Amino acid sequence: MRTPCADWRSVARTAVAQQRMEAAKYPDDPRLTVSAGELRVQEEDFRTGWAAHHVATLSVGTKFVNHPVAGEPSLEWDTLTASTDPDKQLVVWTAEALSPPATDCTSSPPGPRPPSHVLGPVSRPRPGPPPAQ
């Protein structure tokens, strides 16, 4: 995550705060408990962020990425939440249409191409027992 994110420290702080918010929302979810425990052991930045006790729930934002062709484009994102189930969300990313980074992103960097498919909405799994290993 550190390499593609130009502002990875800010992104990491926000991600930790969002995970803490989810843990407060779903205190009995063993996957969140295990995930937070493992990250606190393995990642100093996560451990520090978790100890700060910040929580966040964001629906819009800006991210700056390090792109191999476009440089550091600014990407805006919006989260659309289903009115019938707030755990179902679709995140939409946009770049300014005529900006050089947005134009440069139309050419692919050398190397293997990602599969051509459209991702549907992402929904958070309902709390429950972890899947069998």
GROMACS .gro file of C-alpha atoms in nm, residues 26-37 124 126-131:
model
   19
   26TYR     CA    1  -1.988  -0.498   1.508
   27PRO     CA    2  -1.823  -0.583   1.842
   28ASP     CA    3  -1.906  -0.954   1.815
   29ASP     CA    4  -1.755  -1.002   1.469
   30PRO     CA    5  -1.463  -1.243   1.523
   31ARG     CA    6  -1.307  -1.156   1.186
   32LEU     CA    7  -1.268  -0.792   1.288
   33THR     CA    8  -1.126  -0.891   1.626
   34VAL     CA    9  -0.873  -1.131   1.472
   35SER     CA   10  -0.779  -0.885   1.197
   36ALA     CA   11  -0.719  -0.598   1.441
   37GLY     CA   12  -0.521  -0.827   1.672
  124ARG     CA   13  -1.967  -0.610   0.384
  126ARG     CA   14  -2.268  -0.996   0.786
  127PRO     CA   15  -2.108  -1.068   1.125
  128GLY     CA   16  -2.086  -1.433   1.204
  129PRO     CA   17  -1.844  -1.717   1.251
  130PRO     CA   18  -1.531  -1.707   1.035
  131PRO     CA   19  -1.533  -1.929   0.727
   0.00000   0.00000   0.00000
